[in-house]
mmCIF file of C-alpha atoms and ligand atoms in Angstrom:
data_model
loop_
_atom_site.group_PDB
_atom_site.id
_atom_site.type_symbol
_atom_site.label_atom_id
_atom_site.label_comp_id
_atom_site.label_asym_id
_atom_site.label_seq_id
_atom_site.Cartn_x
_atom_site.Cartn_y
_atom_site.Cartn_z
ATOM 1 C CA UNK A 1 -24.805 8.693 -39.780
ATOM 2 C CA UNK A 2 -25.394 11.911 -38.043
ATOM 3 C CA UNK A 3 -24.736 10.048 -34.559
ATOM 4 C CA UNK A 4 -22.090 8.450 -32.843
ATOM 5 C CA UNK A 5 -21.006 6.812 -29.004
ATOM 6 C CA UNK A 6 -19.621 8.936 -26.522
ATOM 7 C CA UNK A 7 -18.972 8.738 -23.274
ATOM 8 C CA UNK A 8 -21.181 11.426 -21.060
ATOM 9 C CA UNK A 9 -19.955 12.780 -17.169
ATOM 10 C CA UNK A 10 -23.808 13.267 -16.381
ATOM 11 C CA UNK A 11 -23.914 14.291 -12.824
ATOM 12 C CA UNK A 12 -21.542 14.628 -9.816
ATOM 13 C CA UNK A 13 -20.503 11.839 -7.520
ATOM 14 C CA UNK A 14 -17.169 9.937 -6.388
ATOM 15 C CA UNK A 15 -16.437 6.872 -9.121
ATOM 16 C CA UNK A 16 -17.476 6.413 -12.357
ATOM 17 C CA UNK A 17 -20.998 6.258 -11.093
ATOM 18 C CA UNK A 18 -22.411 9.234 -13.313
ATOM 19 C CA UNK A 19 -21.085 7.958 -16.568
ATOM 20 C CA UNK A 20 -23.028 7.069 -19.610
ATOM 21 C CA UNK A 21 -22.976 5.826 -23.406
ATOM 22 C CA UNK A 22 -24.691 8.213 -24.888
ATOM 23 C CA UNK A 23 -25.879 9.102 -28.523
ATOM 24 C CA UNK A 24 -24.409 12.119 -29.106
ATOM 25 C CA UNK A 25 -24.529 14.215 -32.535
ATOM 26 C CA UNK A 26 -21.915 13.722 -34.879
ATOM 27 C CA UNK A 27 -18.758 17.022 -34.062
ATOM 28 C CA UNK A 28 -17.915 18.939 -36.913
ATOM 29 C CA UNK A 29 -13.734 20.217 -37.827
ATOM 30 C CA UNK A 30 -14.006 24.037 -37.312
ATOM 31 C CA UNK A 31 -11.166 26.390 -38.725
ATOM 32 C CA UNK A 32 -7.851 25.605 -37.771
ATOM 33 C CA UNK A 33 -9.453 22.125 -36.507
ATOM 34 C CA UNK A 34 -8.938 18.144 -37.815
ATOM 35 C CA UNK A 35 -11.360 15.330 -37.247
ATOM 36 C CA UNK A 36 -10.650 12.605 -35.238
ATOM 37 C CA UNK A 37 -12.116 8.393 -35.841
ATOM 38 C CA UNK A 38 -10.614 7.459 -32.578
ATOM 39 C CA UNK A 39 -8.878 3.846 -31.922
ATOM 40 C CA UNK A 40 -8.149 3.877 -28.503
ATOM 41 C CA UNK A 41 -8.176 6.434 -25.234
ATOM 42 C CA UNK A 42 -7.619 6.113 -21.859
ATOM 43 C CA UNK A 43 -9.349 6.517 -18.473
ATOM 44 C CA UNK A 44 -8.165 8.722 -16.598
ATOM 45 C CA UNK A 45 -8.375 9.697 -12.887
ATOM 46 C CA UNK A 46 -8.307 13.213 -14.380
ATOM 47 C CA UNK A 47 -11.796 11.993 -16.028
ATOM 48 C CA UNK A 48 -12.840 10.661 -12.860
ATOM 49 C CA UNK A 49 -12.116 14.502 -11.208
ATOM 50 C CA UNK A 50 -14.433 16.229 -13.678
ATOM 51 C CA UNK A 51 -17.118 13.693 -12.531
ATOM 52 C CA UNK A 52 -15.914 14.986 -8.341
ATOM 53 C CA UNK A 53 -14.632 18.750 -8.827
ATOM 54 C CA UNK A 54 -11.277 17.651 -7.939
ATOM 55 C CA UNK A 55 -7.725 19.120 -9.362
ATOM 56 C CA UNK A 56 -8.027 20.009 -13.033
ATOM 57 C CA UNK A 57 -11.299 17.878 -13.674
ATOM 58 C CA UNK A 58 -12.487 20.980 -11.130
ATOM 59 C CA UNK A 59 -12.848 23.514 -14.392
ATOM 60 C CA UNK A 60 -15.105 20.807 -16.609
ATOM 61 C CA UNK A 61 -18.673 22.337 -16.604
ATOM 62 C CA UNK A 62 -21.027 19.061 -16.999
ATOM 63 C CA UNK A 63 -22.465 17.295 -19.069
ATOM 64 C CA UNK A 64 -18.730 16.732 -20.322
ATOM 65 C CA UNK A 65 -17.603 14.179 -23.187
ATOM 66 C CA UNK A 66 -14.269 13.001 -21.119
ATOM 67 C CA UNK A 67 -11.518 11.376 -22.836
ATOM 68 C CA UNK A 68 -7.950 13.251 -22.732
ATOM 69 C CA UNK A 69 -5.221 11.381 -25.107
ATOM 70 C CA UNK A 70 -7.254 9.724 -27.693
ATOM 71 C CA UNK A 71 -5.806 8.188 -31.075
ATOM 72 C CA UNK A 72 -6.925 7.074 -33.884
ATOM 73 C CA UNK A 73 -7.120 8.386 -37.689
ATOM 74 C CA UNK A 74 -7.493 12.383 -39.338
ATOM 75 C CA UNK A 75 -10.769 11.410 -41.042
ATOM 76 C CA UNK A 76 -12.025 15.230 -42.170
ATOM 77 C CA UNK A 77 -10.068 18.897 -41.464
ATOM 78 C CA UNK A 78 -11.473 22.293 -40.696
ATOM 79 C CA UNK A 79 -10.755 25.207 -43.179
ATOM 80 C CA UNK A 80 -6.626 26.096 -43.010
ATOM 81 C CA UNK A 81 -5.486 22.877 -42.502
ATOM 82 C CA UNK A 82 -4.143 20.901 -45.361
ATOM 83 C CA UNK A 83 -6.146 18.202 -47.154
ATOM 84 C CA UNK A 84 -2.727 15.856 -46.656
ATOM 85 C CA UNK A 85 -3.490 15.229 -43.001
ATOM 86 C CA UNK A 86 -6.441 13.261 -43.861
ATOM 87 C CA UNK A 87 -5.909 9.620 -43.386
ATOM 88 C CA UNK A 88 -2.749 10.260 -41.067
ATOM 89 C CA UNK A 89 -2.328 8.118 -37.445
ATOM 90 C CA UNK A 90 -2.421 10.931 -34.567
ATOM 91 C CA UNK A 91 -2.624 11.096 -30.615
ATOM 92 C CA UNK A 92 -3.996 14.103 -28.903
ATOM 93 C CA UNK A 93 -1.746 16.136 -26.732
ATOM 94 C CA UNK A 94 -4.110 16.740 -24.306
ATOM 95 C CA UNK A 95 -3.128 20.680 -23.086
ATOM 96 C CA UNK A 96 -4.148 23.198 -25.742
ATOM 97 C CA UNK A 97 -2.153 25.799 -25.509
ATOM 98 C CA UNK A 98 -3.111 29.839 -25.929
ATOM 99 C CA UNK A 99 -0.220 30.269 -28.382
ATOM 100 C CA UNK A 100 0.505 33.947 -28.134
ATOM 101 C CA UNK A 101 1.533 34.049 -24.682
ATOM 102 C CA UNK A 102 5.739 34.583 -24.272
ATOM 103 C CA UNK A 103 6.049 31.136 -23.022
ATOM 104 C CA UNK A 104 4.341 29.976 -26.233
ATOM 105 C CA UNK A 105 5.946 32.247 -28.358
ATOM 106 C CA UNK A 106 8.911 30.499 -27.074
ATOM 107 C CA UNK A 107 8.283 27.006 -27.722
ATOM 108 C CA UNK A 108 7.462 26.385 -23.965
ATOM 109 C CA UNK A 109 4.441 25.619 -24.019
ATOM 110 C CA UNK A 110 4.219 23.549 -20.625
ATOM 111 C CA UNK A 111 4.426 26.651 -18.620
ATOM 112 C CA UNK A 112 1.579 28.414 -20.664
ATOM 113 C CA UNK A 113 -1.010 29.989 -18.241
ATOM 114 C CA UNK A 114 -3.947 29.690 -20.189
ATOM 115 C CA UNK A 115 -3.983 25.743 -21.108
ATOM 116 C CA UNK A 116 -7.442 23.859 -21.981
ATOM 117 C CA UNK A 117 -7.065 20.833 -21.965
ATOM 118 C CA UNK A 118 -9.106 18.412 -23.831
ATOM 119 C CA UNK A 119 -12.095 16.349 -22.502
ATOM 120 C CA UNK A 120 -12.122 19.429 -19.538
ATOM 121 C CA UNK A 121 -12.480 22.390 -21.263
ATOM 122 C CA UNK A 122 -14.020 20.509 -24.713
ATOM 123 C CA UNK A 123 -15.532 17.412 -25.661
ATOM 124 C CA UNK A 124 -13.228 14.830 -25.474
ATOM 125 C CA UNK A 125 -12.324 11.354 -27.248
ATOM 126 C CA UNK A 126 -13.798 8.659 -24.830
ATOM 127 C CA UNK A 127 -16.356 8.613 -28.523
ATOM 128 C CA UNK A 128 -15.998 7.472 -31.863
ATOM 129 C CA UNK A 129 -15.320 10.436 -32.871
ATOM 130 C CA UNK A 130 -13.388 14.054 -31.749
ATOM 131 C CA UNK A 131 -12.362 17.116 -33.023
ATOM 132 C CA UNK A 132 -9.417 18.949 -31.858
ATOM 133 C CA UNK A 133 -7.114 21.765 -33.215
ATOM 134 C CA UNK A 134 -4.323 20.484 -35.542
ATOM 135 C CA UNK A 135 -1.259 21.234 -34.448
ATOM 136 C CA UNK A 136 -2.620 18.687 -30.606
ATOM 137 C CA UNK A 137 -3.542 15.689 -33.261
ATOM 138 C CA UNK A 138 0.376 14.822 -33.050
ATOM 139 C CA UNK A 139 1.483 11.720 -35.364
ATOM 140 C CA UNK A 140 1.907 8.995 -34.769
ATOM 141 C CA UNK A 141 5.611 7.401 -35.124
ATOM 142 C CA UNK A 142 5.632 4.657 -37.801
ATOM 143 C CA UNK A 143 5.050 1.036 -35.880
ATOM 144 C CA UNK A 144 3.965 1.882 -32.850
ATOM 145 C CA UNK A 145 0.787 0.774 -32.446
ATOM 146 C CA UNK A 146 -2.283 3.677 -31.624
ATOM 147 C CA UNK A 147 -3.080 2.108 -27.914
ATOM 148 C CA UNK A 148 0.670 2.389 -26.929
ATOM 149 C CA UNK A 149 1.092 6.094 -28.304
ATOM 150 C CA UNK A 150 -2.517 7.131 -26.255
ATOM 151 C CA UNK A 151 -1.016 5.243 -22.968
ATOM 152 C CA UNK A 152 2.019 7.343 -23.368
ATOM 153 C CA UNK A 153 1.257 10.825 -24.839
ATOM 154 C CA UNK A 154 0.351 12.214 -21.411
ATOM 155 C CA UNK A 155 2.759 10.629 -18.958
ATOM 156 C CA UNK A 156 6.334 10.415 -21.247
ATOM 157 C CA UNK A 157 6.044 13.974 -22.022
ATOM 158 C CA UNK A 158 5.567 15.077 -18.215
ATOM 159 C CA UNK A 159 8.406 12.906 -17.441
ATOM 160 C CA UNK A 160 10.534 14.677 -20.500
ATOM 161 C CA UNK A 161 9.217 18.384 -18.976
ATOM 162 C CA UNK A 162 9.984 17.205 -15.470
ATOM 163 C CA UNK A 163 13.589 16.178 -16.536
ATOM 164 C CA UNK A 164 13.754 19.663 -18.735
ATOM 165 C CA UNK A 165 12.664 21.487 -15.736
ATOM 166 C CA UNK A 166 15.049 19.867 -13.481
ATOM 167 C CA UNK A 167 18.527 21.220 -15.274
ATOM 168 C CA UNK A 168 21.558 19.370 -15.200
ATOM 169 C CA UNK A 169 22.181 16.050 -14.441
ATOM 170 C CA UNK A 170 25.416 14.231 -14.079
ATOM 171 C CA UNK A 171 26.351 10.832 -15.207
ATOM 172 C CA UNK A 172 25.647 7.917 -12.193
ATOM 173 C CA UNK A 173 24.185 9.929 -10.112
ATOM 174 C CA UNK A 174 21.565 9.028 -7.965
ATOM 175 C CA UNK A 175 18.358 10.597 -8.582
ATOM 176 C CA UNK A 176 15.171 9.780 -6.426
ATOM 177 C CA UNK A 177 11.606 9.094 -7.744
ATOM 178 C CA UNK A 178 9.041 8.601 -5.851
ATOM 179 C CA UNK A 179 6.210 7.057 -6.697
ATOM 180 C CA UNK A 180 8.434 5.274 -9.562
ATOM 181 C CA UNK A 181 5.964 2.215 -10.236
ATOM 182 C CA UNK A 182 3.158 4.370 -12.017
ATOM 183 C CA UNK A 183 3.166 5.730 -15.426
ATOM 184 C CA UNK A 184 5.004 9.065 -14.840
ATOM 185 C CA UNK A 185 7.109 7.508 -12.883
ATOM 186 C CA UNK A 186 8.078 4.629 -14.996
ATOM 187 C CA UNK A 187 9.029 7.260 -17.809
ATOM 188 C CA UNK A 188 10.693 9.279 -15.382
ATOM 189 C CA UNK A 189 12.925 6.340 -13.990
ATOM 190 C CA UNK A 190 13.641 5.416 -17.810
ATOM 191 C CA UNK A 191 14.064 8.801 -18.840
ATOM 192 C CA UNK A 192 17.313 8.949 -15.944
ATOM 193 C CA UNK A 193 18.470 5.784 -16.918
ATOM 194 C CA UNK A 194 19.115 6.696 -20.689
ATOM 195 C CA UNK A 195 20.322 10.357 -19.563
ATOM 196 C CA UNK A 196 22.949 8.496 -17.802
ATOM 197 C CA UNK A 197 21.858 8.533 -14.438
ATOM 198 C CA UNK A 198 21.387 6.155 -11.594
ATOM 199 C CA UNK A 199 17.750 6.306 -10.361
ATOM 200 C CA UNK A 200 16.816 5.203 -7.306
ATOM 201 C CA UNK A 201 13.262 3.542 -7.249
ATOM 202 C CA UNK A 202 11.062 4.663 -4.292
ATOM 203 C CA UNK A 203 7.344 2.971 -3.968
ATOM 204 C CA UNK A 204 4.813 2.208 -1.738
ATOM 205 C CA UNK A 205 5.765 -1.742 -0.344
ATOM 206 C CA UNK A 206 7.457 -4.221 -2.348
ATOM 207 C CA UNK A 207 4.856 -6.133 -3.377
ATOM 208 C CA UNK A 208 2.633 -2.899 -5.145
ATOM 209 C CA UNK A 209 2.850 -2.644 -8.814
ATOM 210 C CA UNK A 210 6.320 -3.628 -10.888
ATOM 211 C CA UNK A 211 8.782 -0.806 -11.539
ATOM 212 C CA UNK A 212 9.600 -1.021 -14.801
ATOM 213 C CA UNK A 213 13.084 -0.616 -15.846
ATOM 214 C CA UNK A 214 13.676 -0.220 -19.515
ATOM 215 C CA UNK A 215 16.551 -0.787 -21.756
ATOM 216 C CA UNK A 216 18.863 0.607 -19.326
ATOM 217 C CA UNK A 217 17.690 -1.447 -16.446
ATOM 218 C CA UNK A 218 21.386 -1.555 -15.316
ATOM 219 C CA UNK A 219 21.455 1.687 -14.336
ATOM 220 C CA UNK A 220 18.869 1.527 -12.172
ATOM 221 C CA UNK A 221 18.900 1.418 -8.323
ATOM 222 C CA UNK A 222 16.971 -1.400 -6.422
ATOM 223 C CA UNK A 223 13.880 -0.608 -5.726
ATOM 224 C CA UNK A 224 13.447 1.140 -1.911
ATOM 225 C CA UNK A 225 9.916 1.614 0.053
ATOM 226 C CA UNK A 226 9.625 4.835 2.146
ATOM 227 C CA UNK A 227 10.082 3.176 5.587
ATOM 228 C CA UNK A 228 13.310 1.896 3.694
ATOM 229 C CA UNK A 229 14.576 4.968 1.949
ATOM 230 C CA UNK A 230 16.905 6.320 5.013
ATOM 231 C CA UNK A 231 18.795 3.368 5.559
ATOM 232 C CA UNK A 232 19.290 3.028 2.012
ATOM 233 C CA UNK A 233 20.550 6.602 1.240
ATOM 234 C CA UNK A 234 23.269 6.084 4.223
ATOM 235 C CA UNK A 235 24.802 3.488 1.268
ATOM 236 C CA UNK A 236 23.754 5.208 -2.045
ATOM 237 C CA UNK A 237 24.271 8.611 -0.922
ATOM 238 C CA UNK A 238 25.049 9.690 1.895
ATOM 239 C CA UNK A 239 24.957 13.548 1.734
ATOM 240 C CA UNK A 240 21.567 13.138 0.315
ATOM 241 C CA UNK A 241 20.813 13.428 -3.457
ATOM 242 C CA UNK A 242 20.827 16.342 -5.914
ATOM 243 C CA UNK A 243 17.924 15.755 -7.556
ATOM 244 C CA UNK A 244 14.906 14.234 -6.998
ATOM 245 C CA UNK A 245 11.447 13.947 -8.599
ATOM 246 C CA UNK A 246 7.969 12.567 -7.521
ATOM 247 C CA UNK A 247 5.166 11.374 -9.297
ATOM 248 C CA UNK A 248 2.689 11.203 -6.727
ATOM 249 C CA UNK A 249 1.693 14.945 -5.878
ATOM 250 C CA UNK A 250 1.299 13.219 -1.951
ATOM 251 C CA UNK A 251 2.551 15.060 1.012
ATOM 252 C CA UNK A 252 4.183 12.073 1.962
ATOM 253 C CA UNK A 253 6.197 11.203 -0.516
ATOM 254 C CA UNK A 254 7.016 14.681 -1.517
ATOM 255 C CA UNK A 255 8.421 15.221 2.384
ATOM 256 C CA UNK A 256 10.369 12.194 1.947
ATOM 257 C CA UNK A 257 11.478 13.257 -1.335
ATOM 258 C CA UNK A 258 12.550 17.195 0.092
ATOM 259 C CA UNK A 259 14.295 14.972 3.655
ATOM 260 C CA UNK A 260 16.712 13.411 1.209
ATOM 261 C CA UNK A 261 18.179 16.380 -0.629
ATOM 262 C CA UNK A 262 21.643 17.348 -0.408
ATOM 263 C CA UNK A 263 23.621 20.786 -0.465
ATOM 264 C CA UNK A 264 21.737 22.909 -3.353
ATOM 265 C CA UNK A 265 19.259 19.862 -4.059
ATOM 266 C CA UNK A 266 16.562 19.980 -6.746
ATOM 267 C CA UNK A 267 12.798 18.423 -6.523
ATOM 268 C CA UNK A 268 10.372 18.252 -9.005
ATOM 269 C CA UNK A 269 7.059 18.353 -8.386
ATOM 270 C CA UNK A 270 4.253 17.209 -11.068
ATOM 271 C CA UNK A 271 0.986 16.694 -9.359
ATOM 272 C CA UNK A 272 -1.452 16.732 -6.506
ATOM 273 C CA UNK A 273 -3.581 14.347 -4.865
ATOM 274 C CA UNK A 274 -5.352 15.241 -1.616
ATOM 275 C CA UNK A 275 -4.773 18.400 0.082
ATOM 276 C CA UNK A 276 -1.987 18.354 2.424
ATOM 277 C CA UNK A 277 0.182 21.146 2.893
ATOM 278 C CA UNK A 278 3.856 20.927 2.567
ATOM 279 C CA UNK A 279 5.961 21.687 5.489
ATOM 280 C CA UNK A 280 9.315 23.394 4.545
ATOM 281 C CA UNK A 281 11.513 24.484 6.818
ATOM 282 C CA UNK A 282 13.253 27.779 5.307
ATOM 283 C CA UNK A 283 16.563 27.878 7.193
ATOM 284 C CA UNK A 284 17.015 24.290 5.765
ATOM 285 C CA UNK A 285 15.675 25.535 1.898
ATOM 286 C CA UNK A 286 18.068 28.170 2.160
ATOM 287 C CA UNK A 287 20.702 27.524 3.600
ATOM 288 C CA UNK A 288 21.461 24.472 1.851
ATOM 289 C CA UNK A 289 20.344 26.194 -1.326
ATOM 290 C CA UNK A 290 17.446 24.000 -2.276
ATOM 291 C CA UNK A 291 15.015 24.398 -4.673
ATOM 292 C CA UNK A 292 11.442 23.161 -5.173
ATOM 293 C CA UNK A 293 10.317 23.511 -8.516
ATOM 294 C CA UNK A 294 6.468 22.582 -9.925
ATOM 295 C CA UNK A 295 6.153 21.453 -13.420
ATOM 296 C CA UNK A 296 2.696 20.644 -15.626
ATOM 297 C CA UNK A 297 1.722 20.227 -18.650
ATOM 298 C CA UNK A 298 4.375 19.999 -21.418
ATOM 299 C CA UNK A 299 5.629 21.228 -24.435
ATOM 300 C CA UNK A 300 4.914 20.390 -27.950
ATOM 301 C CA UNK A 301 8.872 19.355 -28.282
ATOM 302 C CA UNK A 302 8.136 16.718 -25.307
ATOM 303 C CA UNK A 303 5.377 14.963 -26.849
ATOM 304 C CA UNK A 304 7.055 14.568 -30.333
ATOM 305 C CA UNK A 305 10.280 13.280 -28.775
ATOM 306 C CA UNK A 306 8.616 11.311 -25.760
ATOM 307 C CA UNK A 307 6.577 9.877 -28.951
ATOM 308 C CA UNK A 308 9.552 9.313 -30.172
ATOM 309 C CA UNK A 309 11.591 7.771 -27.450
ATOM 310 C CA UNK A 310 8.462 4.313 -27.168
ATOM 311 C CA UNK A 311 8.630 4.417 -30.827
ATOM 312 C CA UNK A 312 12.356 3.284 -30.316
ATOM 313 C CA UNK A 313 11.975 1.249 -27.228
ATOM 314 C CA UNK A 314 13.932 3.464 -24.421
ATOM 315 C CA UNK A 315 11.281 4.239 -22.725
ATOM 316 C CA UNK A 316 8.713 1.091 -22.684
ATOM 317 C CA UNK A 317 4.717 2.445 -21.387
ATOM 318 C CA UNK A 318 2.632 -0.759 -20.152
ATOM 319 C CA UNK A 319 -0.536 -1.046 -21.384
ATOM 320 C CA UNK A 320 -3.332 -2.983 -18.966
ATOM 321 C CA UNK A 321 -6.707 -3.924 -19.709
ATOM 322 C CA UNK A 322 -8.381 -2.786 -22.403
ATOM 323 C CA UNK A 323 -12.314 -2.170 -22.257
ATOM 324 C CA UNK A 324 -14.968 -1.926 -25.040
ATOM 325 C CA UNK A 325 -16.166 1.615 -25.182
ATOM 326 C CA UNK A 326 -19.512 0.210 -23.931
ATOM 327 C CA UNK A 327 -17.933 -1.043 -20.764
ATOM 328 C CA UNK A 328 -16.276 2.430 -20.081
ATOM 329 C CA UNK A 329 -17.741 2.321 -16.645
ATOM 330 C CA UNK A 330 -16.324 -1.150 -16.221
ATOM 331 C CA UNK A 331 -12.854 0.716 -17.555
ATOM 332 C CA UNK A 332 -12.917 3.626 -14.841
ATOM 333 C CA UNK A 333 -13.762 0.928 -11.889
ATOM 334 C CA UNK A 334 -10.436 -0.561 -13.161
ATOM 335 C CA UNK A 335 -8.746 2.491 -12.789
ATOM 336 C CA UNK A 336 -8.503 1.534 -8.808
ATOM 337 C CA UNK A 337 -7.871 -1.382 -8.669
ATOM 338 C CA UNK A 338 -4.609 -2.160 -6.615
ATOM 339 C CA UNK A 339 -3.547 -4.485 -8.851
ATOM 340 C CA UNK A 340 -4.017 -3.209 -12.105
ATOM 341 C CA UNK A 341 -0.883 -3.125 -14.313
ATOM 342 C CA UNK A 342 -0.331 -0.331 -16.709
ATOM 343 C CA UNK A 343 -2.640 2.071 -18.328
ATOM 344 C CA UNK A 344 -6.292 1.345 -18.470
ATOM 345 C CA UNK A 345 -7.383 1.612 -22.200
ATOM 346 C CA UNK A 346 -11.439 2.133 -24.046
ATOM 347 C CA UNK A 347 -10.771 0.490 -27.104
ATOM 348 C CA UNK A 348 -13.356 2.189 -29.594
ATOM 349 C CA UNK A 349 -12.676 0.579 -33.135
ATOM 350 C CA UNK A 350 -10.283 -0.814 -35.369
HETATM 351 ZN ZN1 ZN B 401 0.191 30.722 -24.000
#
């Protein structure tokens, strides 16, 4: 067999109309790379960004094989990779750091300025097979199903990296999480609860997706809407919160989180949706000793730790609807369903 099935972004446009399921040549692992037979891969907004030329997907050149977070089994290795890796279950860390800059050498790969992304800068894993650098094929902990690993490998390490960047977290202190119903937001709520904080989930509307609380549910505050935020804070944090995390990337929620900060408060932001600028009052920023922290991507250490937390049940990840590879276009359509609950997955093979 020389060919395989793949989901290809063919032409620019909004939504999944530019996606095609095509037969393409099988990839061959080069030096330092592994070949993975894909079990499952997520349908991500980033993939649609490659079609619409927006966000991190704007770096893509079409035609492009999409799929940033495949999970499966290594079936072949390239030169220089230990043959024992063949047969192991792995999930792909989407970001490939350069490996040589000062941040990479310090193990802070999330801050590497020369990262490439699987499914953006090189062929992705929405296909029967995918080739990635050996190190990006991260072992899946025993007992963790491949689809769950795929659903976790992007969002949970990003949340861990945000918490790491935020610095000190005091036991029992209220911490705001805007966009708490999404994948990164859910992970943040659960990681913060596990770290001893009291996360306050903020959601668009009461009926807009449940907030996942995980095993630390008792430490998680009542979910509040943006309209009800100021009122809720007068009770729980009248002097403002010391720490806030935004998982929406939208100016409105970020501004609400920024306004909720108390003395020496820190706000960590991990995404940008739309192009609305954020207005910051410089007097408030410096006089109140505030910090606005940008975070993106994750360290290899975040990926290992995040997968271990999911395998241990400390962080629960919701797997939503699954679609066959042939129905990949429907998977991307399901992404924008407001009633969807959990990560949309493409099931490639068992
Ligand atoms: Zn680097």
